[in-house]
């Protein structure tokens, strides 16, 4: 029984960082800077309920200078 899924807000964080730094940031750049593979980042950004390791969350929080709650949200399933 699925009660909900985790949603990674990578696209939103890339957009925010791009705006703040007044430049275009790509998934490839995030991958290069964090050491998290492009495939993993794409899956995190686009696949509902993708499962990843906490090491990736650490790296992304450092890169985006954010808290875990800004990177991941729990989306409760409709009843």
Tab-separated table of C-alpha atoms in Angstrom:
chain	number	residue	atom	x	y	z
A	1	UNK	CA	0.000	0.000	0.000
A	2	UNK	CA	1.580	3.259	-1.162
A	3	UNK	CA	0.844	6.152	1.154
A	4	UNK	CA	2.891	8.688	-0.742
A	5	UNK	CA	6.138	9.330	-2.562
A	6	UNK	CA	9.186	11.529	-2.209
A	7	UNK	CA	9.554	14.249	-4.813
A	8	UNK	CA	12.956	15.766	-5.477
A	9	UNK	CA	12.881	19.484	-6.273
A	10	UNK	CA	16.043	19.492	-8.367
A	11	UNK	CA	14.539	21.414	-11.288
A	12	UNK	CA	13.298	24.144	-8.973
A	13	UNK	CA	16.678	24.427	-7.245
A	14	UNK	CA	18.521	24.590	-10.574
A	15	UNK	CA	16.151	27.338	-11.712
A	16	UNK	CA	16.616	29.289	-8.478
A	17	UNK	CA	20.414	28.959	-8.568
A	18	UNK	CA	20.468	29.960	-12.248
A	19	UNK	CA	18.425	33.065	-11.473
A	20	UNK	CA	20.513	34.008	-8.436
A	21	UNK	CA	23.785	33.592	-10.317
A	22	UNK	CA	22.423	35.124	-13.535
A	23	UNK	CA	23.591	32.207	-15.669
A	24	UNK	CA	22.327	28.939	-17.103
A	25	UNK	CA	23.010	25.852	-14.988
A	26	UNK	CA	22.536	22.407	-16.505
A	27	UNK	CA	22.061	18.927	-15.076
A	28	UNK	CA	25.496	18.164	-16.532
A	29	UNK	CA	27.084	20.949	-14.523
A	30	UNK	CA	25.357	19.789	-11.335
A	31	UNK	CA	26.583	16.238	-12.025
A	32	UNK	CA	30.148	17.426	-12.592
A	33	UNK	CA	30.202	19.637	-9.493
A	34	UNK	CA	28.564	17.124	-7.130
A	35	UNK	CA	29.797	13.772	-8.403
A	36	UNK	CA	26.187	12.548	-8.703
A	37	UNK	CA	25.725	10.985	-12.149
A	38	UNK	CA	23.584	12.696	-14.787
A	39	UNK	CA	21.416	9.582	-15.021
A	40	UNK	CA	20.746	9.634	-11.287
A	41	UNK	CA	19.973	13.367	-11.319
A	42	UNK	CA	17.586	12.937	-14.257
A	43	UNK	CA	15.817	10.068	-12.517
A	44	UNK	CA	15.568	12.066	-9.298
A	45	UNK	CA	14.133	15.030	-11.187
A	46	UNK	CA	11.706	13.130	-13.422
A	47	UNK	CA	10.768	9.790	-11.864
A	48	UNK	CA	8.054	9.728	-9.214
A	49	UNK	CA	9.233	8.018	-6.051
A	50	UNK	CA	12.823	7.495	-7.214
A	51	UNK	CA	14.964	5.973	-4.474
A	52	UNK	CA	18.486	7.304	-3.916
A	53	UNK	CA	21.200	7.106	-1.279
A	54	UNK	CA	21.646	9.736	1.413
A	55	UNK	CA	25.151	10.511	0.127
A	56	UNK	CA	23.524	12.023	-2.985
A	57	UNK	CA	21.267	14.160	-0.797
A	58	UNK	CA	24.314	15.393	1.139
A	59	UNK	CA	26.134	16.366	-2.051
A	60	UNK	CA	23.108	18.161	-3.504
A	61	UNK	CA	22.389	20.056	-0.285
A	62	UNK	CA	25.998	21.263	-0.240
A	63	UNK	CA	25.881	22.282	-3.921
A	64	UNK	CA	22.564	24.125	-3.648
A	65	UNK	CA	23.354	25.427	-0.131
A	66	UNK	CA	19.997	24.178	1.105
A	67	UNK	CA	18.339	22.029	3.734
A	68	UNK	CA	17.005	18.552	2.898
A	69	UNK	CA	13.454	19.917	3.205
A	70	UNK	CA	14.209	22.303	0.317
A	71	UNK	CA	15.430	19.395	-1.833
A	72	UNK	CA	12.849	16.719	-1.035
A	73	UNK	CA	9.168	16.812	-0.230
A	74	UNK	CA	6.764	14.047	0.740
A	75	UNK	CA	3.684	13.950	-1.467
A	76	UNK	CA	0.875	12.081	0.188
A	77	UNK	CA	-1.216	9.822	-2.017
A	78	UNK	CA	-4.844	10.776	-2.515
A	79	UNK	CA	-7.253	8.626	-0.565
